[in-house]
Every structure is written in C-alpha cells, then in structure tokens.
Short mmCIF file of C-alpha atoms and ligand atoms in Angstrom, two decimals:
data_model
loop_
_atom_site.label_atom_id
_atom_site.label_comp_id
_atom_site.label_asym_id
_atom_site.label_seq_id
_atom_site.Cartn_x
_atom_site.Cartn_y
_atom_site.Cartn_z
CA UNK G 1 276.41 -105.28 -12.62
CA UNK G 2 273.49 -106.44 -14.80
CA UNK G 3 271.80 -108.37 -11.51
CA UNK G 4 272.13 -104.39 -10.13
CA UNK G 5 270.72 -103.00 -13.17
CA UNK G 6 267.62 -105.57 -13.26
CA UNK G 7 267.03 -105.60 -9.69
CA UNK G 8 266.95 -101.86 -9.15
CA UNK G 9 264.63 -100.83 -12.52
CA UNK G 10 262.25 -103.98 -11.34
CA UNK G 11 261.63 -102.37 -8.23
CA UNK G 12 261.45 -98.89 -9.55
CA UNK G 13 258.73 -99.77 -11.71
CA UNK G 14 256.82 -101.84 -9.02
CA UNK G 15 257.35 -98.69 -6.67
CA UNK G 16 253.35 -96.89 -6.41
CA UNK G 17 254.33 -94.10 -4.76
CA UNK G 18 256.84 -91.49 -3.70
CA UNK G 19 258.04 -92.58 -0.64
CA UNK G 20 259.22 -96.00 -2.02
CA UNK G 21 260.84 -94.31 -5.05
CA UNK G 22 262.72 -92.18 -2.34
CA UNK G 23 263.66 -94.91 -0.57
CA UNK G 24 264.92 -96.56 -3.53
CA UNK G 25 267.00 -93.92 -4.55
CA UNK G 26 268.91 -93.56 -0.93
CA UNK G 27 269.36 -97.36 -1.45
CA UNK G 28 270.83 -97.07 -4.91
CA UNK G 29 272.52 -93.51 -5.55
CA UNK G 30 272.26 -92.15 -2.26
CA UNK G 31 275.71 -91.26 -0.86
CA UNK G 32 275.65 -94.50 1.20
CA UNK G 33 273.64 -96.25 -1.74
CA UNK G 34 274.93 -99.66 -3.32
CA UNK G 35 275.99 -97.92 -6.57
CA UNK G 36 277.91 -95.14 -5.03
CA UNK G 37 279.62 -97.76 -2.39
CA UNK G 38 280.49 -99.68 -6.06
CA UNK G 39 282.00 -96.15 -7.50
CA UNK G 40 284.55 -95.47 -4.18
CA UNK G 41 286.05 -98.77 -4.89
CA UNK G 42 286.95 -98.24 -8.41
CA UNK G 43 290.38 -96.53 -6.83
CA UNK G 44 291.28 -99.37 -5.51
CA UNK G 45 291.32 -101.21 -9.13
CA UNK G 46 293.94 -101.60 -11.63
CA UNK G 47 293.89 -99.50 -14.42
CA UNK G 48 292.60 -101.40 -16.78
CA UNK G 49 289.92 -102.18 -14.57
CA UNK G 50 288.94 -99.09 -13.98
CA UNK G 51 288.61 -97.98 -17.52
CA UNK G 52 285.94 -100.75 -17.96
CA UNK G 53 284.08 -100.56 -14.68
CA UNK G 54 284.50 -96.89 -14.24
CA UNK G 55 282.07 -95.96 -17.86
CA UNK G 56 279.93 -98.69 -16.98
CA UNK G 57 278.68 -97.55 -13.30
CA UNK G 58 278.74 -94.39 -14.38
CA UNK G 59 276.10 -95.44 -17.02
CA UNK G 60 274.08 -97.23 -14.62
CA UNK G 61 273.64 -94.83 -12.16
CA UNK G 62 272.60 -92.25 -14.81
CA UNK G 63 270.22 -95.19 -16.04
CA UNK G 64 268.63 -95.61 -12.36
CA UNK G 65 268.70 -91.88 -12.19
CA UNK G 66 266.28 -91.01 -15.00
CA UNK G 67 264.31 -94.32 -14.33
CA UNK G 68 263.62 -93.13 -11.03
CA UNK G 69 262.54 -89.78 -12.79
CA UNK G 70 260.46 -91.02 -14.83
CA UNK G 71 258.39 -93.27 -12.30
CA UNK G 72 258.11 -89.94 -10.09
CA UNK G 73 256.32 -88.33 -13.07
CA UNK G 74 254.31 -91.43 -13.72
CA UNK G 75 252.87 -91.67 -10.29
CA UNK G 76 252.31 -87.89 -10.20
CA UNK G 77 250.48 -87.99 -13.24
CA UNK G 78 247.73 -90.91 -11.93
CA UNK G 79 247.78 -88.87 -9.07
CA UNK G 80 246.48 -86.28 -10.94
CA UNK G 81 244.02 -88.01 -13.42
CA UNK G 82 242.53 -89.76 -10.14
CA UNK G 83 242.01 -86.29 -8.93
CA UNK G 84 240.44 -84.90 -11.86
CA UNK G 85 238.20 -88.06 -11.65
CA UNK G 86 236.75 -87.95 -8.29
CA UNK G 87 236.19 -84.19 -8.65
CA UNK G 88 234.56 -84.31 -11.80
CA UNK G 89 231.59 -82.07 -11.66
CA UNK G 90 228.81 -81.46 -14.55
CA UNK G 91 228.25 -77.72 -14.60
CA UNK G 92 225.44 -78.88 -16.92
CA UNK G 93 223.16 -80.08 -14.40
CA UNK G 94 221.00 -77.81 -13.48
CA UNK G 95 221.45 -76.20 -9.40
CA UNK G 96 219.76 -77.36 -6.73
CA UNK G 97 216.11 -75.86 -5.48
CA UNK G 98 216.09 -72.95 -3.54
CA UNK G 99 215.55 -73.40 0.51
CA UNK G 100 212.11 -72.82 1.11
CA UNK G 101 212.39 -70.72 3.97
CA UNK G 102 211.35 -66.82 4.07
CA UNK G 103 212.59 -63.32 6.49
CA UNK G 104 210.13 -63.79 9.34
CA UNK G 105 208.16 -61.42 10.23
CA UNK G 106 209.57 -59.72 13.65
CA UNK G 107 212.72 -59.27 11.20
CA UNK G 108 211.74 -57.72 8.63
CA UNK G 109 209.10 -55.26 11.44
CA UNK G 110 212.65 -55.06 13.23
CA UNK G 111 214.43 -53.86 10.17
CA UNK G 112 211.58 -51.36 9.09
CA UNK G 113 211.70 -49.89 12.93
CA UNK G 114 215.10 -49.47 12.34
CA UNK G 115 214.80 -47.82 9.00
CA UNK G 116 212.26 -45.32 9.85
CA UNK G 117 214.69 -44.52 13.41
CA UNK G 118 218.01 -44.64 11.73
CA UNK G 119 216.32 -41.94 9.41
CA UNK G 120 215.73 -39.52 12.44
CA UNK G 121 219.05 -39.75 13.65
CA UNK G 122 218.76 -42.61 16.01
CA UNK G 123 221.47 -44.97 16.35
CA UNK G 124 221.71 -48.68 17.00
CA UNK G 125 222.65 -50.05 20.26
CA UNK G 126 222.26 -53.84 22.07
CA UNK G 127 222.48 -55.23 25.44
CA UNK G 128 222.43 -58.89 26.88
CA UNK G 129 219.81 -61.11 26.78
CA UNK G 130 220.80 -62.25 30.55
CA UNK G 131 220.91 -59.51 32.27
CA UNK G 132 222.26 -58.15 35.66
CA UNK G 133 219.65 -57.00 38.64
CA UNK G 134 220.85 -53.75 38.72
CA UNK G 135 220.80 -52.91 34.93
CA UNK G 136 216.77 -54.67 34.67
CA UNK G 137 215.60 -53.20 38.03
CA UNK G 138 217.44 -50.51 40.33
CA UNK G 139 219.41 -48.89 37.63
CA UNK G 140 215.70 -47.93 36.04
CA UNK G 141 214.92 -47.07 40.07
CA UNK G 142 212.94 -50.37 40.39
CA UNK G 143 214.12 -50.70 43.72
CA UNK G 144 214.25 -54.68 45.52
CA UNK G 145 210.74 -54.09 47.04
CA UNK G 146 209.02 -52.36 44.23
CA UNK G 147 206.09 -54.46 42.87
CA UNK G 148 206.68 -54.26 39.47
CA UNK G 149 209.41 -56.46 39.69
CA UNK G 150 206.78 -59.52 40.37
CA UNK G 151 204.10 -57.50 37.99
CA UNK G 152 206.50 -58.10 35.12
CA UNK G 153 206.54 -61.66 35.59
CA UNK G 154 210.16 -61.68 36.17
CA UNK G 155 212.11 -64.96 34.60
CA UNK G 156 215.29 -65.85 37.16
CA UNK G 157 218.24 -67.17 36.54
CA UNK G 158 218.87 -70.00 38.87
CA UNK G 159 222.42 -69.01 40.76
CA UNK G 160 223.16 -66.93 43.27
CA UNK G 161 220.52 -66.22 45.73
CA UNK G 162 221.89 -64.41 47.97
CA UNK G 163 222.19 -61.02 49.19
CA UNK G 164 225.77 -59.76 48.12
CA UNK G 165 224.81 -61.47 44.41
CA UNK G 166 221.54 -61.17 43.34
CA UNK G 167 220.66 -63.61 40.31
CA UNK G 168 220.50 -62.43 36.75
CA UNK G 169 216.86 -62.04 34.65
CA UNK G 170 216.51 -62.81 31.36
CA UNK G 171 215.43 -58.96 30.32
CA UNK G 172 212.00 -57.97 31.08
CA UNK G 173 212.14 -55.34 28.58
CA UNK G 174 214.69 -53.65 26.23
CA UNK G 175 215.01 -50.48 28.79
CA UNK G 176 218.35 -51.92 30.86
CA UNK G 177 219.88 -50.53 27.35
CA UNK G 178 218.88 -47.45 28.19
CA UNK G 179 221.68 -47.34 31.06
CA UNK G 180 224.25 -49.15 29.08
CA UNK G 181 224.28 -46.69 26.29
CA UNK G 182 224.19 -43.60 28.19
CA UNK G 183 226.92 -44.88 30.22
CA UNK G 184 228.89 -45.54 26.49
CA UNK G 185 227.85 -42.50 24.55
CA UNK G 186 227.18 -40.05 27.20
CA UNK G 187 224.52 -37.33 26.71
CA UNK G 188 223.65 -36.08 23.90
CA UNK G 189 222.11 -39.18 22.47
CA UNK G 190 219.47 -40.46 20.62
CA UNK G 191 219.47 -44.32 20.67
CA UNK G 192 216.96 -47.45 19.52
CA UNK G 193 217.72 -51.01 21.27
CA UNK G 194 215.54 -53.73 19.62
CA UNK G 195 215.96 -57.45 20.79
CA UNK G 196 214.79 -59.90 22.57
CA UNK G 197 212.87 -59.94 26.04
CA UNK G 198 211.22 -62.45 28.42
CA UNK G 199 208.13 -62.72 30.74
CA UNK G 200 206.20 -65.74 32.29
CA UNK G 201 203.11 -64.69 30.08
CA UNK G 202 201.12 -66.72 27.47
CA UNK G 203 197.68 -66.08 25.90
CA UNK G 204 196.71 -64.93 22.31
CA UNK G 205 198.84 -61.50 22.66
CA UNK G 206 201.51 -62.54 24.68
CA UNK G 207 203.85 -65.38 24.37
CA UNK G 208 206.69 -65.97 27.00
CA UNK G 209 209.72 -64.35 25.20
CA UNK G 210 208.81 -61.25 22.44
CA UNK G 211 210.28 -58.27 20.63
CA UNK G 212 210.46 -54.90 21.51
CA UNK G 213 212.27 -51.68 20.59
CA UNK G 214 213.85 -49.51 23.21
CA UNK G 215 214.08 -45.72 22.19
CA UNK G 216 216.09 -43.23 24.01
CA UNK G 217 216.56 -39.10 23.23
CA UNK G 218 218.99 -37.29 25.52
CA UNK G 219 219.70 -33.60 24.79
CA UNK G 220 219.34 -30.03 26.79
CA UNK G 221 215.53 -29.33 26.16
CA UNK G 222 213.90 -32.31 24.68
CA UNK G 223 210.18 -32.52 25.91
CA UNK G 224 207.10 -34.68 25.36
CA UNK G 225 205.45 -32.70 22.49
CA UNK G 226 209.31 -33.86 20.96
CA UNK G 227 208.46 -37.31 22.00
CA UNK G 228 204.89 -37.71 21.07
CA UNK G 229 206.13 -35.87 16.93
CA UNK G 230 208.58 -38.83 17.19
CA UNK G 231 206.10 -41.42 17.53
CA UNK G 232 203.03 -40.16 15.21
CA UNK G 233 205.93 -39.73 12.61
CA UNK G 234 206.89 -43.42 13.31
CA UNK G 235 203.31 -44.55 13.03
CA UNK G 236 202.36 -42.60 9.80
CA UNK G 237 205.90 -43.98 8.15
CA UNK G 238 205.07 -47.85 9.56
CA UNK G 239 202.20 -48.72 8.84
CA UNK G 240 202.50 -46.78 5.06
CA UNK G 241 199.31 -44.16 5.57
CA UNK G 242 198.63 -40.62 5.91
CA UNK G 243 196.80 -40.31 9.41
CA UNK G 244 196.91 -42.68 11.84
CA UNK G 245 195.19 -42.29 15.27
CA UNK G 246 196.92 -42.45 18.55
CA UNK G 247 195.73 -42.54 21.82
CA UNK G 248 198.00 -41.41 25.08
CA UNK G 249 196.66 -42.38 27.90
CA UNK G 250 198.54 -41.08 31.61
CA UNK G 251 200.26 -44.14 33.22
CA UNK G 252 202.69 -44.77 35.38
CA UNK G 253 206.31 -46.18 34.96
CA UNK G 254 209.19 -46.15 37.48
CA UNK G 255 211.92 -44.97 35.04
CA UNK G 256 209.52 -42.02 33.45
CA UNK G 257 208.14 -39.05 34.82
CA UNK G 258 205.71 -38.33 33.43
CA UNK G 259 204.67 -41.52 31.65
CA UNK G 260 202.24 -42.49 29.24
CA UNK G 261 200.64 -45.49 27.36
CA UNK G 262 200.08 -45.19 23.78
CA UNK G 263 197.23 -47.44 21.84
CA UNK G 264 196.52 -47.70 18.41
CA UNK G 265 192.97 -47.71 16.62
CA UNK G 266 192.18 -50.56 15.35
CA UNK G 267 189.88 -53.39 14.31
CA UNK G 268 189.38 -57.31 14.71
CA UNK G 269 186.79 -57.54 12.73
CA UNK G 270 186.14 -61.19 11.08
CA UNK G 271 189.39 -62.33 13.09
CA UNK G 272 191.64 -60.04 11.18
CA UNK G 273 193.41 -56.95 11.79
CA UNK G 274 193.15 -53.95 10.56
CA UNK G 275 194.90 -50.28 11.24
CA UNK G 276 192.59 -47.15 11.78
CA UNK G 277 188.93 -48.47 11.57
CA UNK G 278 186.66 -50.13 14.21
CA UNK G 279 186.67 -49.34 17.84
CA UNK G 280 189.35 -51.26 19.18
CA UNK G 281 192.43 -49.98 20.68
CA UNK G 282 195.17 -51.93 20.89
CA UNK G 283 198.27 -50.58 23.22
CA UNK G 284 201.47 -50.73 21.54
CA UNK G 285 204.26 -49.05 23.54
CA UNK G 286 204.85 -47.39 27.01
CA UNK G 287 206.61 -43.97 27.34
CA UNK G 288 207.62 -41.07 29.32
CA UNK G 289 209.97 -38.08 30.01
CA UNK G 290 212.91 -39.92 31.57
CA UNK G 291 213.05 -39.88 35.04
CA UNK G 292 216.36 -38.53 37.26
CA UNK G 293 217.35 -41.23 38.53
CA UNK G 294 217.42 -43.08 35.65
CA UNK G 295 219.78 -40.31 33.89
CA UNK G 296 222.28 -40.08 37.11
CA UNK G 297 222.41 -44.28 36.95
CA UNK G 298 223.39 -43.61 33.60
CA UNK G 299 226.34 -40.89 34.39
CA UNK G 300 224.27 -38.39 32.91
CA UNK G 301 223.63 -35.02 35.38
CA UNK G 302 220.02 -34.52 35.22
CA UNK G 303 220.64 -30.78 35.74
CA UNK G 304 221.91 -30.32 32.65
CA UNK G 305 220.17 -32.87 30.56
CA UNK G 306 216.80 -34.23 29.79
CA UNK G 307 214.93 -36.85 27.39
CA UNK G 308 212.29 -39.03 26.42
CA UNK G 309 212.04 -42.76 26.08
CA UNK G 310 210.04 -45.13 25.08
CA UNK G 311 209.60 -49.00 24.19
CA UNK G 312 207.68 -50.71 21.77
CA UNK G 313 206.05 -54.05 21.17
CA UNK G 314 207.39 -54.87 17.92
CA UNK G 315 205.20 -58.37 17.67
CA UNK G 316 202.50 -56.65 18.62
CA UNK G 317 202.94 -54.23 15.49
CA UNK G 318 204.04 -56.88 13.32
CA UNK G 319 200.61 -58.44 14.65
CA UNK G 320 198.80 -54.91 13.30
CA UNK G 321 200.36 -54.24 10.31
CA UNK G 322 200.07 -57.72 8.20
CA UNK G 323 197.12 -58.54 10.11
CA UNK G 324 198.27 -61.69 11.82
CA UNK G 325 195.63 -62.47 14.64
CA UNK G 326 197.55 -64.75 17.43
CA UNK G 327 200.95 -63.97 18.14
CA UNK G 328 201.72 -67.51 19.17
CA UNK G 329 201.67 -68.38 15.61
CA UNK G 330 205.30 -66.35 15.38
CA UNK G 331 206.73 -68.97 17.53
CA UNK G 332 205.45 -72.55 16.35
CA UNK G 333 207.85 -72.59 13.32
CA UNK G 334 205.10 -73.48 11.01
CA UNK G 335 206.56 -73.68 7.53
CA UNK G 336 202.69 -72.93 5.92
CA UNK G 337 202.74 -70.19 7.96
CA UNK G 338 206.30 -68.83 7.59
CA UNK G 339 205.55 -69.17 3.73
CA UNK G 340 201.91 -67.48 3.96
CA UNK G 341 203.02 -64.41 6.03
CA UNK G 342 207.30 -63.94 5.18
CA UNK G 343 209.21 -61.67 3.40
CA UNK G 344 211.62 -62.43 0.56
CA UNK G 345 215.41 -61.73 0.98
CA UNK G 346 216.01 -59.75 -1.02
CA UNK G 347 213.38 -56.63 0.05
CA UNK G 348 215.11 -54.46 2.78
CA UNK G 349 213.59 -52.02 4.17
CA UNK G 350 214.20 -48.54 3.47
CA UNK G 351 211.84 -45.24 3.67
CA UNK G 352 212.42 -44.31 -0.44
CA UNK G 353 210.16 -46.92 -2.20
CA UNK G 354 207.92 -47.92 0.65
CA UNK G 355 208.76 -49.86 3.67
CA UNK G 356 207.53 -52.90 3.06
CA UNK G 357 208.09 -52.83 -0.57
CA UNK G 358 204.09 -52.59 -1.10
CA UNK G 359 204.27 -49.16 -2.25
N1 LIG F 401 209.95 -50.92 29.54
C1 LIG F 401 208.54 -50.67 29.45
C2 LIG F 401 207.81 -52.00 29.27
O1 LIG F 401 208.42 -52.97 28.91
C3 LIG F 401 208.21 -49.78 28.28
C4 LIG F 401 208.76 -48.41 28.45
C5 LIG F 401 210.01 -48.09 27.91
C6 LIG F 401 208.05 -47.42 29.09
C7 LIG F 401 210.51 -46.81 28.03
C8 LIG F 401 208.56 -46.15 29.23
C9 LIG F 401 209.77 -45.85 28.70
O2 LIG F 401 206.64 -52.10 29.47
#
C-alpha cells in the first residue's frame, strides 16, 4: 500500500495540468481505479483482515483525494498569475497620439446640405452607385437614342450587351433617385439624395467620379417661384451671408419642363475663390419643374401632382465656399492638404450656431 501511496502523490505532483490530474484520478479513485478495485476485495478477506486493510485504504484514498485537490488549485492558480502577467498593462503611460486624419471636405459640404434641407422638411433618401438603364436613362425619359446619354459621358458596366439586358452605368447623376423614392414614398414628397456619381470627365473642375445632391418636391401646386425660394434660401444659409446672387439661366433637361441652370457670382481672383464679388459665374446646379413622364415612371399621376427638382454639384460648392481652386486636389489623398483644408470631428453641422462652425 505504501508503493500505491508514493507512486500516486509522485505523479500528482509532477501532473502540470488538468487533464493529467483527471486522468490520474480515473486511474486511482475512479470507479474502475486501482484503489477502488483494492476496496471491492476487502469482502473477500477475513475479518481481521479487513479491520486493518479496510481503515487504511480508506485513508489513502481520502489522502489521494485532497492531494489531487490541492494540485487542481495549484495549477489554477499559475494559471492565473501567468494571466495577470502577460496582460499586465500600465494605465500610467500616457495614450497613444491621435490619428492625424481630418472630415474631408465633400463630407462635411454633404452634411451642411443636409442640415440646411433636413431643416425645410426634406428627407434623406439613397440609391445605387451601379445603376440600372432604365432608372439612369428612360425612367428620366432619356430614351436609347437621345444624345445626352453620350453627352454625359456615360461610364458602362462591362456585361450584358445585348438587347433584352442592357448593361448597368455607374450613375451619371443623383436623379435615378428621383424614381426610386417616388416609387417608395409616393406623392407628397419632398426628398434630397446626395452620393456619389460618375462621368469620363477630367480637367480643373471636373474629375471622373464627384458629388452631387439630388432634390425632389412633390405636392398638388408646387411651382418654380417655390423652387427658385428653395434654392436662394439654401444659398444665403450655405455659404453663411445675407445676399447672395443667383443667376437662372433657361436650359434644357429631359426630365424637367421647364428647366433651368443656376450660376453663382463669383471670383478667381489671385487663384482663389471667393462668393459674391468679381465677374465670374460659376454654374452650380441644374433644375426644373418635373416633367410627366418622369412623375408617371415614378407611379405618381401627373394629373394630380406636380414638383420641382433639382441637383447640385456639391464639389463644386465645396470648391466655392472654402475657396479651394482645383477640384482634383479632393481626390489625390494628400495628407498636407487634407490637414490644410479638413474639418475636425467633432463640428457637425447644424443651422443654430453657424454651419460651418465659423459663426
Ligand atoms: N441631373 C442633372 C445633371 O446631373 C441635374 C438636374 C437634376 C437637373 C434635377 C434638373 C433637375 O446635370
């Protein structure tokens, strides 16, 4: 019984973890284990046998019990302390740097569009990026034929050429949300769509994929002295100043009837920017009364409704406003330039202390 006794406690203190000192205890004190085997014979011994052996197993296996205990709480605790070791962290030490980076610009112009909208009633709504045929083109009655679908410089997706399936665009412009939110919200509605759009373009005020902002009122008897209040408010709110002068100039879209262009004084003088002054006009949205068509491809019955629409350049006013010269800048990911022209965090845009936190 003492070779037992040795054996077992050796190899419960050499055991290093739990699954040994498991397997150790099945060996031992398990119901098939060595001891227990030991115990089942001690009916089979005479009396005064038993008396002797019985006390003394009975004894060991408590022994091997509470040795086996013991290790378990042994290798639990250095499991522990290793723990506590290898995630031992100085809260002393002072944090790491801030990153570097700041709100670009076309976010923080998209978030004060949004603000001075949202604040008229206007809603958000999106659309894809990749867009269908018919939502770009026919649903805005650009029909297959018409040129401004080669005017607009028209990026194609490269699938599906045929007949039956004509390939996807990336966007031209923001206005295939038109249809998809009149065909969700129904009339009346008054909607802005700002994202992301794409044309085969690139010179000093145009890079291949820009910004605009899409903005839709449907209701019985909205009209283009509604439309043109809508954007002068916009205007005055944007670029923070009392007056701000607007020019309208007739033009011609397929989706608007009638349809106008709308540029914005301004001047370049010494290369930069500036709102109101000078003799420079810079166009900075299109807009019109929205045409028929365009209502009854969006489920809406053009005998009983009517509304305006527009859709803005949002680089472009981003360009204006802080006086940023070449809009391929925006896209170059120039940290001296991010850092020289961005916004902090922190400053959202809202109408009560200023939009752009100047104020
Ligand atoms: N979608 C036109 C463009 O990208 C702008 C526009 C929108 C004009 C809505 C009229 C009405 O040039």
């Amino acid at each position: 019984m003492d070779g037992l006794r040795e054996r077992y406690l050796s190899e419960i203190a050499a055991a290093t973890d739990e699954e040994s000192l498991e397997e150790l205890r099945v060996r031992a004190v398990g119901r098939k284990g060595e001891i227990s085997l030991r115990m089942r014979e001690l009916g089979k011994m005479a009396p005064e046998e038993r008396k002797v052996a019985g006390p003394e197993l009975n004894a060991l296996k408590q022994e091997i019990t509470s040795a086996l205990m013991a290790r378990k709480s042994e290798i639990a605790d250095a499991a522990l302390d290793e723990r506590l070791r290898t995630e031992w962290l100085d809260v002393t030490l002072p944090a790491r740097s801030r990153p570097s980076g700041t709100v670009h610009p076309v976010s923080q112009v998209t978030e004060e569009v949004t603000a001075i909208f949202a604040d008229m009633g206007f809603m958000v709504a999106e659309g894809p990026q990749v867009e269908s045929d018919w939502h770009n083109f026919d649903a805005l009655n650009i029909p297959a034929e018409h040129p401004t679908r080669t005017e607009m410089d028209t990026f194609y997706m490269s699938h599906a050429v045929d007949q039956a399936h004509p390939p996807h665009v990336l966007r031209t412009h923001t206005s295939p949300v038109q249809i998809r939110a009149m065909k969700r919200l129904g009339a009346p509605l008054r909607v802005i769509c700002p994202g992301r759009v794409y044309r085969a373009d690139y010179d000093q005020t145009h890079t291949p994929m820009f910004h605009q902002i899409e903005g839709l009122a449907v209701d019985r008897d909205i009209s283009m002295a509604n439309l043109k209040w809508c954007l002068e408010e916009f205007c005055r709110a944007f670029f923070e100043v009392k007056e701000v002068q607007l020019r309208f100039r007739a033009s011609h879209f397929p989706f608007t009837e009638p349809s106008a262009e709308v540029d914005l004084r301004c001047s370049w003088e010494g290369g930069r920017l500036k709102v109101s002054e000078g003799d420079s006009w810079m166009e900075i949205l299109g807009s019109g009364m929205v045409h028929p068509k365009v209502l009854r491809a969006g489920g809406i019955d053009p005998e009983r409704w009517q509304g305006f629409a527009f859709g803005i350049g949002i680089d472009r006013l981003a360009m204006l406003k802080y006086g940023m010269p070449d809009l391929r800048a925006f896209f170059e990911s120039d940290l001296r330039w991010l850092k020289h022209y961005g916004f902090a965090a922190l400053d959202v845009p809202g109408l009560h202390r200023g939009l752009s936190g100047a104020a």
